[in-house]
Short mmCIF file of C-alpha atoms in Angstrom, two decimals:
data_model
loop_
_atom_site.label_atom_id
_atom_site.label_comp_id
_atom_site.label_asym_id
_atom_site.label_seq_id
_atom_site.Cartn_x
_atom_site.Cartn_y
_atom_site.Cartn_z
CA UNK T 104 32.37 -32.80 42.35
CA UNK T 105 35.63 -31.32 41.03
CA UNK T 106 37.96 -34.18 40.14
CA UNK T 107 40.88 -32.75 38.31
CA UNK T 108 42.72 -29.38 37.97
CA UNK T 109 45.27 -28.99 34.98
CA UNK T 110 47.03 -25.60 34.64
CA UNK T 111 49.60 -24.77 32.06
CA UNK T 112 51.70 -21.75 31.65
CA UNK T 113 49.59 -19.70 34.04
CA UNK T 114 51.50 -17.09 35.82
CA UNK T 115 54.33 -18.79 37.62
CA UNK T 116 52.89 -22.06 37.02
CA UNK T 117 54.65 -24.31 34.46
CA UNK T 118 52.57 -27.50 34.38
CA UNK T 119 50.35 -28.56 37.39
CA UNK T 120 47.92 -31.28 37.91
CA UNK T 121 45.75 -31.59 40.94
CA UNK T 122 43.65 -34.61 41.65
CA UNK T 123 41.02 -34.07 43.98
CA UNK T 124 38.76 -36.54 46.26
CA UNK T 125 35.52 -35.76 48.14
CA UNK T 126 35.65 -34.31 51.61
CA UNK T 127 37.64 -31.42 52.94
CA UNK T 128 40.97 -30.71 51.10
CA UNK T 129 43.32 -28.18 52.49
CA UNK T 130 46.01 -26.31 50.56
CA UNK T 131 48.86 -24.81 52.53
CA UNK T 132 52.38 -23.17 51.63
CA UNK T 133 54.59 -20.25 52.64
CA UNK T 134 53.42 -16.88 52.06
CA UNK T 135 53.89 -15.96 48.37
CA UNK T 136 54.12 -19.57 46.97
CA UNK T 137 50.94 -19.12 45.04
CA UNK T 138 48.26 -20.71 46.82
CA UNK T 139 45.65 -18.48 45.58
CA UNK T 140 46.88 -18.78 41.99
CA UNK T 141 45.03 -22.14 41.99
CA UNK T 142 41.75 -20.40 43.01
CA UNK T 143 42.35 -17.50 40.33
CA UNK T 144 42.95 -20.29 37.39
CA UNK T 145 39.82 -21.90 38.60
CA UNK T 146 37.95 -18.55 38.39
CA UNK T 147 39.40 -17.95 35.04
CA UNK T 148 38.33 -21.42 33.54
CA UNK T 149 34.76 -20.62 34.92
CA UNK T 150 34.39 -17.28 33.16
CA UNK T 151 36.24 -14.90 35.11
CA UNK T 152 37.68 -11.59 33.21
CA UNK T 153 40.95 -12.13 31.87
CA UNK T 154 44.03 -10.38 33.06
CA UNK T 155 46.67 -9.59 30.14
CA UNK T 156 49.66 -10.68 32.34
CA UNK T 157 48.47 -14.06 33.06
CA UNK T 158 50.52 -16.00 30.42
CA UNK T 159 53.74 -17.30 31.88
CA UNK T 160 57.01 -15.41 30.81
CA UNK T 161 58.23 -16.49 27.26
CA UNK T 162 55.18 -18.59 26.52
CA UNK T 163 52.40 -17.99 23.81
CA UNK T 164 49.48 -19.20 25.67
CA UNK T 165 48.11 -20.53 28.97
CA UNK T 166 45.58 -23.36 29.45
CA UNK T 167 43.31 -24.24 32.58
CA UNK T 168 41.21 -27.34 32.45
CA UNK T 169 38.71 -28.54 35.14
CA UNK T 170 37.04 -31.83 35.15
CA UNK T 171 33.89 -32.45 37.10
CA UNK T 172 31.89 -35.63 38.05
CA UNK T 173 28.25 -34.66 37.50
CA UNK T 174 26.60 -38.05 37.97
CA UNK T 175 25.24 -36.75 41.13
CA UNK T 176 24.48 -33.09 40.20
CA UNK T 177 21.20 -33.42 38.48
CA UNK T 178 20.77 -29.63 37.74
CA UNK T 179 24.33 -29.50 36.13
CA UNK T 180 23.39 -32.53 33.91
CA UNK T 181 20.17 -31.05 32.69
CA UNK T 182 21.62 -27.72 31.96
CA UNK T 183 24.54 -29.65 29.93
CA UNK T 184 21.84 -31.71 28.09
CA UNK T 185 19.76 -28.61 27.40
CA UNK T 186 22.63 -26.59 26.02
CA UNK T 187 24.06 -29.59 23.76
CA UNK T 188 27.05 -30.26 26.05
CA UNK T 189 26.06 -33.45 27.58
CA UNK T 190 28.34 -36.15 28.25
CA UNK T 191 26.35 -38.18 30.91
CA UNK T 192 28.69 -38.24 33.84
CA UNK T 193 31.60 -35.84 33.00
CA UNK T 194 31.81 -32.16 32.38
CA UNK T 195 35.10 -30.96 31.23
CA UNK T 196 35.67 -27.16 31.10
CA UNK T 197 38.88 -25.89 29.28
CA UNK T 198 40.03 -22.17 28.65
CA UNK T 199 43.04 -21.34 26.43
CA UNK T 200 44.13 -17.81 26.32
CA UNK T 201 46.77 -16.44 23.96
CA UNK T 202 49.33 -13.75 23.82
CA UNK T 203 47.37 -12.01 21.14
CA UNK T 204 44.44 -11.76 23.46
CA UNK T 205 42.19 -14.32 21.94
CA UNK T 206 40.59 -16.82 24.15
CA UNK T 207 38.57 -20.00 23.56
CA UNK T 208 36.33 -21.93 25.91
CA UNK T 209 35.25 -25.30 25.51
CA UNK T 210 32.74 -27.66 27.54
CA UNK T 211 33.38 -31.26 26.62
CA UNK T 212 35.07 -30.36 23.52
CA UNK T 213 32.34 -27.79 22.08
CA UNK T 214 32.90 -24.17 22.06
CA UNK T 215 30.96 -22.08 24.64
CA UNK T 216 30.75 -18.28 25.23
CA UNK T 217 31.85 -16.97 28.56
CA UNK T 218 28.44 -15.53 29.35
CA UNK T 219 26.96 -19.18 28.97
CA UNK T 220 29.58 -20.71 31.12
CA UNK T 221 28.68 -18.27 33.90
CA UNK T 222 25.41 -19.74 34.04
CA UNK T 223 26.55 -23.25 34.41
CA UNK T 224 29.43 -22.38 37.28
CA UNK T 225 27.21 -21.94 40.12
CA UNK T 226 25.70 -25.44 39.62
CA UNK T 227 29.10 -26.86 39.95
CA UNK T 228 30.74 -24.91 42.67
CA UNK T 229 30.87 -21.65 45.03
CA UNK T 230 34.16 -19.78 45.30
CA UNK T 231 34.14 -17.99 48.72
CA UNK T 232 36.97 -15.25 49.13
CA UNK T 233 37.14 -12.04 50.62
CA UNK T 234 35.21 -10.45 47.83
CA UNK T 235 32.50 -12.88 48.31
CA UNK T 236 32.29 -12.24 52.17
CA UNK T 237 31.73 -8.42 51.28
CA UNK T 238 28.61 -9.32 49.30
CA UNK T 239 27.01 -10.42 52.28
CA UNK T 240 26.83 -6.70 53.36
CA UNK T 241 24.25 -6.11 50.56
CA UNK T 242 20.82 -6.17 51.40
CA UNK T 243 19.77 -8.02 48.22
CA UNK T 244 22.28 -10.76 48.87
CA UNK T 245 21.28 -11.10 52.48
CA UNK T 246 17.49 -11.56 51.20
CA UNK T 247 18.83 -14.11 48.72
CA UNK T 248 20.53 -16.12 51.59
CA UNK T 249 17.19 -16.38 53.34
CA UNK T 250 15.15 -17.40 50.26
CA UNK T 251 18.04 -20.17 49.08
CA UNK T 252 17.93 -21.68 52.82
CA UNK T 253 13.98 -21.54 52.72
CA UNK T 254 13.85 -23.15 49.33
CA UNK T 255 11.64 -20.30 48.07
CA UNK T 256 12.52 -20.70 44.43
CA UNK T 257 9.12 -21.77 43.07
CA UNK T 258 7.36 -19.30 45.41
CA UNK T 259 9.56 -16.26 44.08
CA UNK T 260 8.97 -17.63 40.56
CA UNK T 261 5.20 -17.59 41.12
CA UNK T 262 5.32 -14.26 42.67
CA UNK T 263 7.36 -12.55 40.01
CA UNK T 264 5.02 -13.84 37.43
CA UNK T 265 2.10 -12.59 39.45
CA UNK T 266 3.82 -9.21 39.78
CA UNK T 267 4.75 -9.20 35.90
CA UNK T 268 1.18 -9.65 35.16
CA UNK T 269 -0.17 -7.15 37.59
CA UNK T 270 2.48 -4.49 36.13
CA UNK T 271 1.25 -5.14 32.54
CA UNK T 272 -2.31 -4.46 33.62
CA UNK T 273 -1.21 -1.15 35.36
CA UNK T 274 0.65 -0.04 32.27
CA UNK T 275 -2.32 -0.69 30.11
CA UNK T 276 -4.86 0.93 32.52
CA UNK T 277 -2.52 4.16 32.57
CA UNK T 278 -2.09 4.24 29.07
CA UNK T 279 -5.91 3.90 28.66
CA UNK T 280 -6.67 6.46 31.31
CA UNK T 281 -4.53 8.78 29.59
CA UNK T 282 -6.19 8.04 26.27
CA UNK T 283 -9.56 8.50 27.94
CA UNK T 284 -8.59 11.92 29.37
CA UNK T 285 -7.79 13.08 25.86
CA UNK T 286 -10.63 10.89 24.36
CA UNK T 287 -13.13 13.74 23.12
CA UNK T 288 -10.34 15.78 21.50
CA UNK T 289 -8.93 12.67 19.67
CA UNK T 290 -12.12 11.36 18.49
CA UNK T 291 -12.81 14.58 16.85
CA UNK T 292 -9.45 14.52 15.19
CA UNK T 293 -9.98 10.88 14.35
CA UNK T 294 -13.26 11.42 12.80
CA UNK T 295 -12.27 14.42 10.93
CA UNK T 296 -9.35 12.56 9.46
CA UNK T 297 -11.43 9.55 8.52
CA UNK T 298 -14.40 11.61 7.06
CA UNK T 299 -11.76 13.41 4.97
CA UNK T 300 -10.35 10.26 3.44
CA UNK T 301 -13.81 8.84 3.08
CA UNK T 302 -14.69 11.70 0.92
CA UNK T 303 -11.91 11.15 -1.25
CA UNK T 304 -13.37 7.80 -2.17
CA UNK T 305 -10.00 6.27 -3.11
CA UNK T 306 -10.64 3.20 -5.22
CA UNK T 307 -8.23 -0.14 -5.18
CA UNK T 308 -5.10 0.76 -7.46
CA UNK T 309 -6.46 4.42 -8.47
CA UNK T 310 -3.42 5.86 -7.62
CA UNK T 311 -1.19 3.80 -9.84
CA UNK T 312 -3.67 3.65 -12.81
CA UNK T 313 -4.18 7.42 -12.70
CA UNK T 314 -0.44 7.88 -12.72
CA UNK T 315 0.16 5.70 -15.62
CA UNK T 316 -2.91 7.43 -17.57
CA UNK T 317 -1.33 10.91 -16.74
CA UNK T 318 1.88 9.80 -18.10
CA UNK T 319 0.25 8.68 -21.27
CA UNK T 320 -1.70 11.88 -21.68
CA UNK T 321 1.45 13.95 -21.06
CA UNK T 322 2.98 12.26 -24.08
CA UNK T 323 -0.22 12.00 -26.01
CA UNK T 324 0.99 13.68 -29.36
CA UNK T 325 3.78 11.35 -29.53
CA UNK T 326 1.67 8.28 -28.67
CA UNK T 327 -0.66 8.95 -31.45
CA UNK T 328 2.05 9.47 -33.83
CA UNK T 329 3.57 6.11 -32.80
CA UNK T 330 0.05 4.48 -32.98
CA UNK T 331 -0.62 5.59 -36.35
CA UNK T 332 2.83 4.62 -37.70
CA UNK T 333 2.30 1.19 -36.37
CA UNK T 334 -1.21 1.00 -37.97
CA UNK T 335 0.14 2.32 -41.31
CA UNK T 336 2.99 -0.32 -41.44
CA UNK T 337 0.62 -3.21 -40.61
CA UNK T 338 -2.58 -2.74 -42.62
CA UNK T 339 -3.32 0.75 -44.02
CA UNK T 340 -0.48 1.32 -46.68
CA UNK T 341 -1.77 -0.40 -49.81
CA UNK T 342 1.51 -0.93 -51.22
CA UNK T 343 3.84 -1.43 -48.18
CA UNK T 344 1.98 -2.54 -45.29
CA UNK T 345 2.78 -5.97 -43.76
CA UNK T 346 -0.57 -7.37 -44.58
CA UNK T 347 -0.17 -6.33 -48.13
CA UNK T 348 3.16 -8.04 -48.40
CA UNK T 349 2.45 -11.09 -46.92
CA UNK T 350 -0.74 -11.51 -49.02
CA UNK T 351 1.55 -10.76 -52.05
CA UNK T 352 3.98 -13.64 -51.12
CA UNK T 353 1.07 -15.94 -50.30
CA UNK T 354 -0.41 -15.22 -53.97
CA UNK T 355 3.04 -15.95 -55.42
CA UNK T 356 3.65 -19.08 -53.79
CA UNK T 357 0.04 -20.39 -54.60
CA UNK T 358 0.97 -20.22 -58.30
CA UNK T 359 3.66 -22.98 -57.83
CA UNK T 360 1.57 -25.06 -55.10
CA UNK T 361 0.40 -27.47 -57.41
CA UNK T 362 3.67 -28.62 -58.65
CA UNK T 363 5.38 -28.13 -55.30
CA UNK T 364 3.26 -29.71 -52.40
CA UNK T 365 5.93 -29.13 -49.95
CA UNK T 366 4.93 -25.32 -50.03
CA UNK T 367 1.82 -26.10 -48.37
CA UNK T 368 3.01 -25.77 -44.87
CA UNK T 369 4.89 -22.48 -45.71
CA UNK T 370 1.66 -20.97 -47.16
CA UNK T 371 -0.26 -21.88 -43.91
CA UNK T 372 2.40 -20.15 -41.60
CA UNK T 373 2.09 -17.11 -43.83
CA UNK T 374 -1.63 -16.98 -43.61
CA UNK T 375 -1.28 -17.51 -39.84
CA UNK T 376 1.08 -14.50 -39.69
CA UNK T 377 -1.19 -12.42 -41.56
CA UNK T 378 -4.20 -13.31 -39.42
CA UNK T 379 -1.89 -12.20 -36.32
CA UNK T 380 -0.81 -9.11 -38.01
CA UNK T 381 -4.50 -8.13 -38.93
CA UNK T 382 -5.46 -9.05 -35.40
CA UNK T 383 -2.72 -6.82 -33.99
CA UNK T 384 -3.78 -3.99 -36.24
CA UNK T 385 -7.23 -4.16 -34.93
CA UNK T 386 -6.15 -3.97 -31.13
CA UNK T 387 -3.95 -0.91 -32.27
CA UNK T 388 -6.96 0.77 -33.78
CA UNK T 389 -9.12 -0.04 -30.60
CA UNK T 390 -6.60 1.42 -28.32
CA UNK T 391 -6.03 4.57 -30.45
CA UNK T 392 -9.73 5.30 -30.69
CA UNK T 393 -10.54 4.67 -27.04
CA UNK T 394 -7.70 7.33 -25.96
CA UNK T 395 -9.36 10.24 -24.27
CA UNK T 396 -6.86 12.95 -25.07
CA UNK T 397 -8.88 15.81 -24.11
CA UNK T 398 -7.56 18.63 -21.90
CA UNK T 399 -10.52 18.25 -19.55
CA UNK T 400 -9.36 14.56 -18.86
CA UNK T 401 -5.87 15.88 -18.17
CA UNK T 402 -6.98 18.54 -15.99
CA UNK T 403 -9.11 16.04 -14.03
CA UNK T 404 -6.41 13.69 -13.50
CA UNK T 405 -3.88 16.17 -12.49
CA UNK T 406 -6.47 17.49 -9.81
CA UNK T 407 -7.23 13.94 -8.58
CA UNK T 408 -3.55 13.19 -8.10
CA UNK T 409 -2.79 16.34 -6.20
CA UNK T 410 -5.75 15.39 -3.87
CA UNK T 411 -4.47 12.12 -3.16
CA UNK T 412 -0.94 13.16 -2.79
CA UNK T 413 -1.65 15.98 -0.30
CA UNK T 414 -3.55 13.70 1.87
CA UNK T 415 -0.70 11.11 1.86
CA UNK T 416 1.67 13.80 2.79
CA UNK T 417 -0.78 15.07 5.50
CA UNK T 418 -0.80 11.62 6.94
CA UNK T 419 3.21 11.09 6.45
CA UNK T 420 2.89 7.81 4.19
CA UNK T 421 2.92 7.08 0.57
CA UNK T 422 -0.24 7.51 -1.66
CA UNK T 423 -0.61 3.67 -1.95
CA UNK T 424 -0.63 3.44 1.76
CA UNK T 425 -3.69 5.73 2.08
CA UNK T 426 -6.32 2.63 2.41
CA UNK T 427 -4.30 1.19 5.25
CA UNK T 428 -4.43 4.63 6.96
CA UNK T 429 -8.29 4.45 6.72
CA UNK T 430 -8.35 1.07 8.46
CA UNK T 431 -6.04 2.22 11.06
CA UNK T 432 -8.15 5.34 11.72
CA UNK T 433 -11.37 3.14 12.07
CA UNK T 434 -9.58 0.84 14.61
CA UNK T 435 -8.50 3.55 16.62
CA UNK T 436 -11.93 5.31 16.70
CA UNK T 437 -13.44 1.83 17.67
CA UNK T 438 -10.84 1.52 20.42
CA UNK T 439 -11.80 4.88 21.94
CA UNK T 440 -15.47 4.23 21.74
CA UNK T 441 -14.89 1.11 23.77
CA UNK T 442 -12.60 2.39 26.18
CA UNK T 443 -15.01 2.63 29.17
CA UNK T 444 -15.81 -1.20 28.89
CA UNK T 445 -12.11 -1.89 28.49
CA UNK T 446 -11.37 0.16 31.44
CA UNK T 447 -13.75 -1.65 33.63
CA UNK T 448 -12.49 -5.14 32.55
CA UNK T 449 -8.98 -3.93 33.30
CA UNK T 450 -10.17 -2.59 36.84
CA UNK T 451 -11.78 -5.96 37.53
CA UNK T 452 -8.71 -7.92 36.39
CA UNK T 453 -6.56 -5.81 38.36
CA UNK T 454 -8.13 -6.81 41.67
CA UNK T 455 -7.85 -10.43 40.66
CA UNK T 456 -4.15 -9.97 39.97
CA UNK T 457 -3.67 -8.07 43.02
CA UNK T 458 -5.38 -10.96 44.94
CA UNK T 459 -3.26 -13.48 43.59
CA UNK T 460 0.00 -11.59 44.30
CA UNK T 461 -1.06 -10.86 47.71
CA UNK T 462 -1.72 -14.34 48.47
CA UNK T 463 1.57 -15.56 47.04
CA UNK T 464 3.49 -12.71 48.93
CA UNK T 465 1.71 -13.63 52.08
CA UNK T 466 2.85 -17.27 51.98
CA UNK T 467 6.19 -16.14 51.07
CA UNK T 468 6.40 -13.75 53.86
CA UNK T 469 5.42 -16.28 56.39
CA UNK T 470 7.86 -18.88 55.04
CA UNK T 471 10.77 -16.22 55.33
CA UNK T 472 9.76 -15.51 59.02
CA UNK T 473 9.80 -19.21 59.94
CA UNK T 474 13.18 -19.60 58.02
CA UNK T 475 14.54 -16.54 59.87
CA UNK T 476 13.95 -18.14 62.97
CA UNK T 477 15.73 -21.06 62.32
CA UNK T 478 18.70 -19.07 60.63
CA UNK T 479 18.82 -16.77 63.84
CA UNK T 480 19.30 -19.68 65.98
CA UNK T 481 21.95 -21.50 64.04
CA UNK T 482 24.10 -18.51 63.17
CA UNK T 483 23.93 -17.39 66.79
CA UNK T 484 25.23 -20.95 67.90
CA UNK T 485 27.86 -20.66 65.23
CA UNK T 486 28.94 -17.25 66.47
CA UNK T 487 29.33 -18.36 69.84
CA UNK T 488 31.70 -21.09 68.81
CA UNK T 489 33.64 -19.12 66.28
CA UNK T 490 35.10 -16.63 68.89
CA UNK T 491 32.16 -14.26 69.10
CA UNK T 492 31.19 -14.90 72.70
CA UNK T 493 27.96 -13.09 73.61
CA UNK T 494 27.39 -12.50 69.78
CA UNK T 495 23.85 -12.77 68.50
CA UNK T 496 22.44 -12.95 65.00
CA UNK T 497 18.97 -11.51 63.95
CA UNK T 498 17.18 -11.14 60.65
CA UNK T 499 15.12 -8.03 60.58
CA UNK T 500 12.07 -7.50 58.40
CA UNK T 501 11.17 -4.18 57.12
CA UNK T 502 7.49 -4.52 55.78
CA UNK T 503 6.46 -2.27 53.10
CA UNK T 504 3.10 -3.82 52.32
CA UNK T 505 1.89 -0.57 50.66
CA UNK T 506 4.63 -0.95 47.87
CA UNK T 507 4.18 -3.87 45.44
CA UNK T 508 7.58 -5.39 44.20
CA UNK T 509 8.71 -8.46 42.44
CA UNK T 510 10.30 -9.88 45.74
CA UNK T 511 7.52 -9.71 48.15
CA UNK T 512 6.19 -7.43 51.04
CA UNK T 513 9.34 -6.88 52.87
CA UNK T 514 12.87 -5.80 53.02
CA UNK T 515 15.38 -8.14 54.65
CA UNK T 516 18.72 -6.89 56.53
CA UNK T 517 20.95 -8.79 58.73
CA UNK T 518 21.50 -7.44 62.18
CA UNK T 519 24.41 -8.63 64.60
CA UNK T 520 26.06 -7.96 67.79
CA UNK T 521 29.60 -9.35 68.46
CA UNK T 522 30.06 -8.73 72.22
CA UNK T 523 27.65 -8.94 75.31
CA UNK T 524 25.85 -5.51 75.88
CA UNK T 525 26.10 -4.16 72.48
CA UNK T 526 22.84 -3.31 70.57
CA UNK T 527 22.00 -5.39 67.45
CA UNK T 528 23.08 -3.31 64.43
CA UNK T 529 23.34 -3.70 60.52
CA UNK T 530 26.04 -6.25 59.52
CA UNK T 531 28.19 -3.67 57.78
CA UNK T 532 28.40 -1.40 61.11
CA UNK T 533 29.73 -3.97 63.40
CA UNK T 534 31.68 -6.90 62.01
CA UNK T 535 35.48 -6.91 61.10
CA UNK T 536 36.88 -8.64 57.97
CA UNK T 537 37.55 -11.86 59.91
CA UNK T 538 34.25 -11.80 61.77
CA UNK T 539 32.44 -11.22 58.43
CA UNK T 540 34.33 -14.36 56.93
CA UNK T 541 33.35 -16.41 59.74
CA UNK T 542 29.51 -15.49 59.76
CA UNK T 543 29.53 -15.81 55.94
CA UNK T 544 31.18 -19.37 56.26
CA UNK T 545 28.46 -20.12 58.94
CA UNK T 546 25.88 -19.19 56.25
CA UNK T 547 27.12 -21.23 53.66
CA UNK T 548 27.40 -24.10 56.06
CA UNK T 549 23.60 -24.06 57.02
CA UNK T 550 22.74 -23.25 53.19
CA UNK T 551 24.60 -26.50 51.93
CA UNK T 552 22.17 -28.44 54.48
CA UNK T 553 19.44 -27.37 52.16
CA UNK T 554 20.81 -26.93 48.75
CA UNK T 555 22.83 -29.49 46.68
CA UNK T 556 25.95 -27.25 46.19
CA UNK T 557 28.56 -29.77 45.24
CA UNK T 558 32.05 -28.02 45.80
CA UNK T 559 33.06 -25.02 47.95
CA UNK T 560 36.38 -23.43 47.48
CA UNK T 561 37.46 -21.00 50.39
CA UNK T 562 40.34 -18.78 49.78
CA UNK T 563 41.72 -17.63 53.20
CA UNK T 564 38.43 -17.69 54.95
CA UNK T 565 40.15 -17.96 58.32
CA UNK T 566 41.89 -14.39 58.19
CA UNK T 567 41.96 -12.77 61.56
CA UNK T 568 41.47 -15.59 63.83
CA UNK T 569 43.57 -18.32 65.73
CA UNK T 570 43.67 -20.46 68.52
CA UNK T 571 40.70 -22.13 69.66
CA UNK T 572 38.59 -20.44 67.13
CA UNK T 573 40.61 -21.34 64.35
CA UNK T 574 40.20 -25.14 65.30
CA UNK T 575 36.41 -24.56 65.63
CA UNK T 576 36.50 -23.22 61.90
CA UNK T 577 38.58 -26.21 60.83
CA UNK T 578 36.02 -28.48 62.46
CA UNK T 579 33.20 -26.39 60.64
CA UNK T 580 34.91 -27.05 57.25
CA UNK T 581 35.45 -30.49 58.10
CA UNK T 582 31.75 -31.00 58.97
CA UNK T 583 30.96 -29.06 55.72
CA UNK T 584 33.12 -31.63 53.89
CA UNK T 585 30.92 -34.28 54.83
CA UNK T 586 28.09 -32.97 52.90
CA UNK T 587 30.03 -31.64 50.01
CA UNK T 588 33.43 -31.36 48.65
CA UNK T 589 35.50 -28.52 50.31
CA UNK T 590 38.82 -26.89 49.06
CA UNK T 591 40.34 -24.53 51.37
CA UNK T 592 43.19 -22.30 51.19
CA UNK T 593 44.62 -21.72 54.74
CA UNK T 594 47.74 -20.54 56.76
CA UNK T 595 46.28 -21.83 60.01
CA UNK T 596 47.49 -25.35 61.26
CA UNK T 597 44.47 -25.71 63.33
CA UNK T 598 42.39 -25.61 60.14
CA UNK T 599 44.95 -27.67 57.93
CA UNK T 600 44.85 -30.28 60.67
CA UNK T 601 41.18 -31.02 60.17
CA UNK T 602 41.36 -31.58 56.45
CA UNK T 603 40.70 -35.06 54.92
CA UNK T 604 43.29 -34.61 52.39
CA UNK T 605 46.37 -32.03 52.65
CA UNK T 606 48.01 -30.37 49.61
CA UNK T 607 51.32 -28.39 49.91
CA UNK T 608 52.00 -25.49 47.42
CA UNK T 609 55.71 -24.94 46.92
CA UNK T 610 57.72 -22.10 44.71
CA UNK T 611 61.04 -22.67 43.40
CA UNK T 612 63.17 -19.84 41.96
CA UNK T 613 66.27 -19.79 39.90
CA UNK T 614 68.11 -16.91 38.37
CA UNK T 615 65.77 -16.70 35.43
CA UNK T 616 62.37 -18.25 36.48
CA UNK T 617 59.95 -19.06 39.12
CA UNK T 618 57.78 -22.09 39.21
CA UNK T 619 55.00 -23.09 41.54
CA UNK T 620 54.29 -26.75 42.08
CA UNK T 621 51.70 -28.61 44.18
CA UNK T 622 52.05 -31.90 45.93
CA UNK T 623 49.73 -34.30 48.05
CA UNK T 624 51.11 -35.09 51.59
CA UNK T 625 51.48 -38.38 53.33
CA UNK T 626 50.65 -38.38 57.05
CA UNK T 627 54.48 -37.90 57.91
CA UNK T 628 54.63 -35.06 55.57
CA UNK T 629 51.60 -33.34 56.93
CA UNK T 630 53.17 -33.51 60.59
CA UNK T 631 56.29 -31.54 59.34
CA UNK T 632 53.94 -29.13 57.27
CA UNK T 633 51.73 -28.34 60.32
CA UNK T 634 54.84 -28.10 62.50
CA UNK T 635 56.21 -25.60 59.99
CA UNK T 636 52.73 -23.54 59.99
CA UNK T 637 53.00 -23.68 63.88
CA UNK T 638 56.63 -22.28 64.17
CA UNK T 639 57.89 -21.15 60.92
CA UNK T 640 61.13 -22.58 59.49
CA UNK T 641 62.53 -23.56 62.64
CA UNK T 642 61.06 -26.99 63.72
CA UNK T 643 61.53 -28.49 67.04
CA UNK T 644 60.62 -31.85 68.52
CA UNK T 645 57.94 -29.98 70.48
CA UNK T 646 56.39 -28.41 67.33
CA UNK T 647 56.34 -31.85 65.59
CA UNK T 648 54.62 -33.24 68.82
CA UNK T 649 52.21 -30.56 68.59
CA UNK T 650 51.44 -31.14 65.02
CA UNK T 651 50.85 -34.68 65.75
CA UNK T 652 48.54 -33.95 68.50
CA UNK T 653 46.55 -31.59 66.19
CA UNK T 654 46.20 -34.36 63.71
CA UNK T 655 45.04 -36.84 66.29
#
């Protein structure tokens, strides 16, 4: 549950700390005191989009911190542990927004992006205001309510998995069907392309080797000259060749070898050098003599390179990629040749997947109808007690079994009548804003019986009601507070009197500033606050007596 709220420099709030307990807590205060600021700040801390004007005047940043006890919220603990924010029993969410528009969110002291925080928020609390009531008019949201109450999470997951597998099968079948329709034409083209490449008989690394040889032949004259010069310098010139000069040096040193034994190692080095020079010269001669410098060879290579290059350009690849093209063509030809067998296998698989889908969808549909019967009875009962005498609620199923969707065989819509003698009509065509809020409250109440929602925050859910209906709404919120933590902003004394805890929001203004504060009320203070809510600023003994009676 939500245990503490800290707000600093947020709009008209200087510093505010609100310590919350379990049960039903109410927030009241005069119009314009800033009651909704508390809810807005909570929304901000939980990842809501920023308004650039939220920082208190003359301050550089605002901070909102929420502390949750998650010891009894296993889904939240699991999420925190999975994402590296685990602190066992506590979850502290803090958001700091600066005047330069930079914003920082942390969970248990670790940075967290707002997109990730929005995943965690519904596991901790649900904020219910006028906007949230409006979502009840959306058919998708109506179906979500039914599935939440019916605990259809696992069935929906299985159904969506079955649907995804079936759609994947259909996509492959459609693609294969299109290919089959073009099969003969494609096979003719692919076979022609493959035979053309096979006729080329391209050898591994042939392109690179031919390219290098072409470069050599293109510069053949210079190459021969360079080779001959190197051979001449190494062995052929009888007077100045390297081998001649090395041998001369060896002979000269041999003359002094007997009297200078240390020359032995030097002579050995020179002999080794002479051997290496001779071997290098032999390699040069072999390379020169092996060169095919005929114009015919050059012409052949140029033709061969042109053939390879033309086919590579035809297939929009580099010459070195042609072997991959051949393999790709072979694979596509094999696929087309086996397409009939694949189509038969896909059709068989499609029937199996469709059977799985229909089985799951039927189970979901049956459970939805059982759930709808239960919801209809409960919401109709609540409507009768919430000022809509003669009202009735019914969940309508629009079957579309001929369609396969990720959400089952039917579309769901909520029908109501708020007065006797009226026909059942879609929710959006019948209810007022106040009636919608009450129906939405009733739905939240019955869903909380099924789901472990730890905290509800209601922002003026009692708009448009009064008297006995307001008292019933208050009792409904009090009842909900026995199952979950409830925080409600209200202007109705009948609702405020039902709270287990009562806080008052005050606004103080001076010439230069305005500040909003919040204080917990004692029993005596509650009597005076409810009396104010009953009669305004003029409190009489009668209103105090009435307030006391409401609290009794």
